[in-house]
Amino acid sequence: MTDAASRPVPPAPPVPVSRAQAGAVRRGELPGVEEVRHGVWSVAFEFGDGIDDHSLGYVVEGSDGALTVIDPGWDVDRNLERLEQALAGVGHTIADVELIAVTHLHADHLGGAEALRRASGARIALHPAEQRALAERTADAAAADDDIARWGAPDHDREALVASWGSGRRLPEVTADLLLADGDELPIAGRRLRAVHTPGHTAGHLCFVEPEQRLVFTGDHVLPRINPGIGLGGRTAGNPLTDYLSSLDRMVALDVAGPDALEVCPGHEYRFVGLRERAEALIGHRADRTRDAAAALDSLDRPTVWQVAERMSWSGGIASLHGYRLGSALAQTEWHVQALGRAGELRPA
Ligand SMILES: [Zn+2]
């Protein structure tokens, strides 16, 4: 799930480590299986619901031969076949998969976990906030309907907003076997692959880092070209925007300069080096948005969230956004206003 407003971040996108993946993105094709390191492979998974896109999952081999799959992709049959073929190509079978580690609850990452668990007997691991969001999705959806009523969007947009952003929104139904908190090591023999809690895109988003291999699996938290949306899973008492910025700061702190720089294995697009610069660019993008929101508040008297959003920069303009993407844009607008400490200037519901 990507941001409603993917206006280009001014600095150039990071240079891909995998030219094949970058080329596949350009051509709109699924890249082939790639060996990232000894015992680490990337596998592309197609989207469902007729959406022409793909995600990237990863297979990690332990010293005992057991496999972990990070983000098994959307729940479509062809993805399980695709994984089986990928594993056969490296001398494994589905039965070798013992752990399914999921960065976040979206259908393009968690969706296929249940089918893979059934096929392999593997355990599913998630952050507790992600499990909570799945359990509380009905209450969250009802609260989102209240947000939609408050935002002041045009009447003709309301129904689609409720269907896609509010109570009509669907999430995979999964119960995890293992909960991973910040700093927990994944149970993989011979590896030190650690979970890093990076809330923002969703409340329980995890990245996984293996410093010895100079690898970081970033899910949708940091992507090479796309600006991830925020607050797209799990309501919290906090502000997803400030959470996201703190999580980007963690990425800046995690990376090291020079030959030890981490290679980023993202959930979409292509592998790259330059985590620090990319995280800083994403922080800069959010600072631009916050300035947009401040300028809109300065020029309007008691605006609705919709009226503030109308004055912010969205690629294609706010009128081009509908349904889920519009919901995301309006929610983000409200969080930018809240982060400025100026929520009191909005028109009361
Ligand atoms: Zn995604």
XYZ file of C-alpha atoms and ligand atoms in Angstrom:
350
model
C 0.000 0.000 0.000
C 1.634 3.203 -1.082
C 1.089 6.822 -0.315
C -1.676 8.795 -1.934
C 0.820 11.489 -2.768
C 3.921 10.067 -4.321
C 5.369 13.347 -5.513
C 9.051 12.800 -6.151
C 11.430 13.409 -3.274
C 13.994 15.964 -4.493
C 17.178 13.880 -3.959
C 17.784 11.269 -6.658
C 16.512 7.781 -5.833
C 19.164 5.446 -4.448
C 21.182 3.392 -6.884
C 19.910 -0.179 -7.089
C 22.049 -3.091 -5.943
C 19.945 -5.295 -8.193
C 19.747 -3.911 -11.724
C 17.486 -6.814 -12.646
C 14.909 -5.791 -10.026
C 15.114 -2.117 -10.997
C 14.674 -3.092 -14.663
C 11.674 -5.259 -13.810
C 10.075 -2.333 -11.946
C 10.578 -0.136 -15.029
C 9.027 -2.742 -17.315
C 6.207 -3.603 -14.886
C 7.353 -7.230 -14.656
C 8.035 -9.588 -11.765
C 11.790 -10.038 -11.238
C 13.208 -13.549 -10.893
C 14.583 -15.178 -7.757
C 17.885 -13.623 -6.693
C 20.528 -14.754 -4.232
C 21.048 -11.795 -1.906
C 23.661 -13.488 0.266
C 24.662 -17.079 0.873
C 21.399 -18.580 2.178
C 19.260 -15.466 1.526
C 17.056 -15.132 -1.569
C 14.485 -12.635 -2.809
C 11.231 -13.824 -4.393
C 8.665 -11.585 -6.105
C 4.957 -12.149 -5.380
C 2.099 -10.850 -7.488
C -0.798 -8.794 -6.156
C -4.369 -10.058 -6.033
C -7.673 -8.268 -6.703
C -6.604 -7.644 -10.287
C -3.950 -5.116 -9.262
C -0.952 -5.079 -11.587
C 1.892 -4.850 -9.073
C 4.144 -7.075 -6.999
C 5.863 -7.274 -3.636
C 9.236 -8.690 -2.652
C 9.565 -11.456 -0.072
C 12.735 -13.070 1.235
C 13.794 -16.596 2.142
C 16.427 -16.930 4.872
C 18.157 -20.240 5.569
C 19.339 -21.184 9.039
C 22.478 -23.235 9.692
C 20.207 -26.253 10.318
C 18.608 -25.902 6.876
C 15.291 -24.591 8.253
C 13.836 -21.671 6.299
C 12.235 -18.394 7.303
C 10.072 -16.534 4.823
C 9.835 -12.789 5.339
C 6.552 -11.447 3.858
C 4.953 -14.226 1.783
C 2.948 -11.760 -0.343
C -0.705 -11.609 -1.340
C -2.996 -14.603 -0.854
C -3.195 -15.877 -4.409
C -2.511 -19.524 -5.305
C 0.164 -18.626 -7.833
C 2.273 -17.065 -5.088
C 2.523 -20.346 -3.187
C 3.491 -22.084 -6.453
C 6.008 -19.352 -7.119
C 7.554 -19.890 -3.682
C 7.624 -23.682 -4.205
C 9.467 -23.215 -7.498
C 11.910 -20.771 -5.949
C 12.655 -23.184 -3.113
C 13.071 -26.125 -5.510
C 15.634 -24.054 -7.377
C 17.775 -23.773 -4.252
C 17.347 -27.348 -3.049
C 14.475 -26.862 -0.621
C 10.775 -27.631 -0.290
C 7.851 -25.884 1.378
C 8.186 -28.355 4.278
C 11.528 -26.696 5.157
C 9.753 -23.421 5.998
C 9.522 -23.183 9.789
C 8.933 -19.481 10.325
C 6.934 -16.786 8.499
C 8.085 -13.380 9.717
C 5.777 -10.576 8.613
C 6.710 -6.894 8.515
C 3.114 -5.650 8.661
C -0.532 -6.599 8.266
C -1.256 -5.451 4.713
C -2.581 -7.974 2.207
C 0.529 -7.726 0.011
C 2.765 -8.826 2.910
C 0.680 -10.864 5.382
C -2.007 -12.077 2.974
C -0.330 -15.332 1.957
C 0.848 -16.234 5.476
C -2.124 -18.417 6.365
C -1.874 -20.534 3.199
C 1.873 -20.940 3.702
C 1.326 -21.939 7.345
C -1.176 -24.583 6.237
C 1.182 -25.876 3.544
C 4.311 -25.981 5.690
C 3.343 -26.089 9.359
C 5.495 -22.981 9.908
C 4.803 -20.499 12.693
C 3.690 -16.940 11.877
C 5.482 -14.129 13.705
C 4.165 -10.557 14.024
C 4.572 -7.540 16.273
C 1.953 -7.446 19.073
C 0.541 -4.127 17.813
C -0.112 -5.747 14.444
C -1.902 -8.661 16.092
C -3.943 -6.183 18.160
C -4.867 -4.219 15.035
C -6.099 -7.421 13.370
C -8.149 -8.326 16.450
C -9.623 -4.831 16.791
C -10.249 -4.092 13.149
C -14.014 -3.878 13.559
C -13.773 -1.248 16.293
C -11.041 0.576 14.358
C -13.222 0.654 11.243
C -16.138 2.133 13.180
C -13.825 4.833 14.539
C -12.607 5.516 11.000
C -16.214 6.120 9.922
C -16.377 8.845 12.589
C -13.174 10.399 11.183
C -14.691 10.429 7.702
C -17.805 12.205 9.005
C -15.604 14.845 10.670
C -13.250 15.527 7.729
C -15.809 17.369 5.635
C -15.118 15.587 2.338
C -17.647 16.219 -0.469
C -20.768 14.062 -0.162
C -20.045 12.167 -3.383
C -16.753 10.883 -1.902
C -18.209 9.676 1.402
C -19.498 6.281 0.318
C -16.228 5.239 -1.315
C -14.318 6.491 1.732
C -16.385 4.342 4.094
C -16.067 1.336 1.770
C -12.289 1.521 1.471
C -10.997 3.466 4.480
C -13.779 2.939 7.024
C -16.012 0.045 7.993
C -15.843 -1.533 4.530
C -12.084 -2.029 4.695
C -10.789 -5.608 4.734
C -7.692 -7.004 6.434
C -6.379 -10.574 6.394
C -7.587 -12.702 9.317
C -4.562 -14.209 11.004
C -3.557 -15.168 14.517
C 0.186 -15.195 15.070
C 2.005 -18.083 16.743
C 4.845 -15.901 17.881
C 4.925 -12.216 18.835
C 8.096 -10.263 18.101
C 8.885 -7.177 20.154
C 11.534 -4.597 19.382
C 14.999 -6.122 19.738
C 13.840 -9.747 19.665
C 15.987 -12.117 17.676
C 14.203 -14.367 15.219
C 14.569 -18.052 16.089
C 16.887 -18.906 13.184
C 19.866 -21.190 13.837
C 23.232 -19.596 13.189
C 21.874 -16.112 12.485
C 21.360 -12.954 14.467
C 18.391 -11.440 12.676
C 16.771 -8.888 14.961
C 13.341 -7.246 14.881
C 13.243 -3.443 14.918
C 9.852 -1.910 15.705
C 9.240 0.865 13.177
C 5.680 2.150 13.685
C 4.301 4.691 11.223
C 3.193 2.904 8.047
C 1.244 0.649 10.444
C 1.311 0.582 14.245
C 3.221 -2.686 14.506
C 5.492 -2.468 11.477
C 8.757 -4.381 11.886
C 12.048 -4.176 10.053
C 14.531 -7.027 10.419
C 18.251 -6.342 10.592
C 21.205 -8.718 10.345
C 24.298 -6.531 10.832
C 26.747 -9.436 10.313
C 25.380 -9.816 6.778
C 24.908 -6.033 6.316
C 21.240 -6.623 5.541
C 18.094 -4.827 6.598
C 14.630 -5.965 5.521
C 12.502 -2.829 5.571
C 9.016 -3.941 4.477
C 7.176 -0.748 3.491
C 8.939 1.475 6.036
C 11.694 2.513 3.615
C 11.317 1.969 -0.128
C 13.733 3.312 -2.747
C 11.313 5.574 -4.648
C 7.825 5.333 -3.146
C 6.860 7.479 -0.168
C 5.134 5.054 2.191
C 1.723 6.049 3.464
C 1.321 6.362 7.222
C -1.276 5.219 9.737
C -2.483 2.454 7.420
C -3.193 -0.128 10.122
C -4.004 -0.060 13.800
C -5.326 2.991 15.622
C -3.123 4.159 18.455
C -3.281 6.904 21.048
C -0.230 8.449 19.366
C 0.262 10.189 16.047
C 1.422 7.888 13.192
C 3.331 10.797 11.637
C 5.522 11.422 14.690
C 5.912 7.644 15.140
C 7.013 7.342 11.516
C 9.556 10.162 11.822
C 11.041 8.512 14.949
C 11.180 5.210 13.076
C 13.027 6.907 10.204
C 15.483 8.357 12.735
C 16.143 4.790 13.849
C 17.037 3.854 10.269
C 19.404 6.833 10.027
C 21.080 5.686 13.268
C 21.244 2.063 12.122
C 23.137 2.675 8.902
C 26.872 3.020 8.792
C 29.012 4.757 6.220
C 31.470 3.151 3.849
C 31.886 -0.509 3.028
C 29.818 -1.601 6.039
C 26.727 0.262 4.813
C 23.578 -1.830 5.046
C 21.966 -3.250 1.935
C 18.241 -2.515 2.031
C 15.892 -5.368 1.131
C 12.549 -3.568 0.755
C 9.023 -4.947 0.343
C 8.702 -3.384 -3.140
C 10.827 -2.085 -6.023
C 14.519 -2.989 -5.667
C 17.411 -3.568 -3.283
C 19.682 -0.623 -2.701
C 22.416 0.849 -0.547
C 21.957 4.286 1.013
C 19.502 3.704 3.852
C 20.566 6.818 5.720
C 20.163 9.132 2.727
C 16.826 7.601 1.780
C 15.478 7.874 5.342
C 16.635 11.502 5.472
C 14.890 12.212 2.158
C 11.657 10.738 3.512
C 11.966 12.901 6.634
C 12.452 15.922 4.350
C 9.350 15.015 2.362
C 7.289 14.987 5.544
C 8.746 18.344 6.617
C 7.534 19.784 3.283
C 4.061 18.424 3.933
C 4.010 19.866 7.447
C 4.934 23.284 6.015
C 2.087 22.932 3.495
C -0.345 22.216 6.330
C 0.921 25.180 8.374
C 0.540 27.519 5.392
C -3.005 26.268 4.805
C -3.939 26.838 8.445
C -2.438 30.348 8.308
C -4.605 31.276 5.349
C -7.928 29.712 6.391
C -10.374 30.435 9.177
C -11.566 27.337 11.048
C -11.053 24.985 8.063
C -12.164 21.381 7.810
C -9.501 18.719 7.250
C -10.693 18.573 3.637
C -10.027 22.300 3.157
C -6.499 21.981 4.551
C -5.859 18.931 2.348
C -7.055 20.877 -0.710
C -4.146 23.284 -0.218
C -1.485 20.636 0.247
C 0.516 19.157 -2.628
C -0.764 15.789 -3.785
C 0.384 14.366 -7.084
C -2.551 14.901 -9.417
C -4.258 17.166 -6.872
C -6.739 16.208 -4.151
C -9.579 15.957 -6.692
C -7.803 13.026 -8.357
C -7.862 10.995 -5.130
C -10.783 8.750 -4.223
C -11.555 5.927 -1.840
C -8.578 4.484 0.030
C -6.082 6.981 -1.363
C -8.319 9.893 -0.429
C -8.839 8.433 3.052
C -5.087 8.142 3.449
C -4.543 11.740 2.279
C -7.154 13.146 4.665
C -5.904 11.127 7.630
C -2.358 12.283 6.910
C -3.513 15.871 6.701
C -5.089 15.628 10.135
C -1.922 14.070 11.602
C 0.228 16.838 10.126
C -2.096 19.419 11.725
C -1.963 17.565 15.044
C 1.840 17.313 14.863
C 1.916 21.111 14.517
C -0.111 21.352 17.747
C -2.828 23.205 15.789
C -5.723 20.736 15.871
C -7.694 23.348 17.838
C -7.790 25.542 14.717
C -9.857 23.005 12.768
C -13.601 23.436 12.485
C -15.230 21.418 15.261
C -17.317 18.451 14.118
Zn 3.313 -3.176 0.615
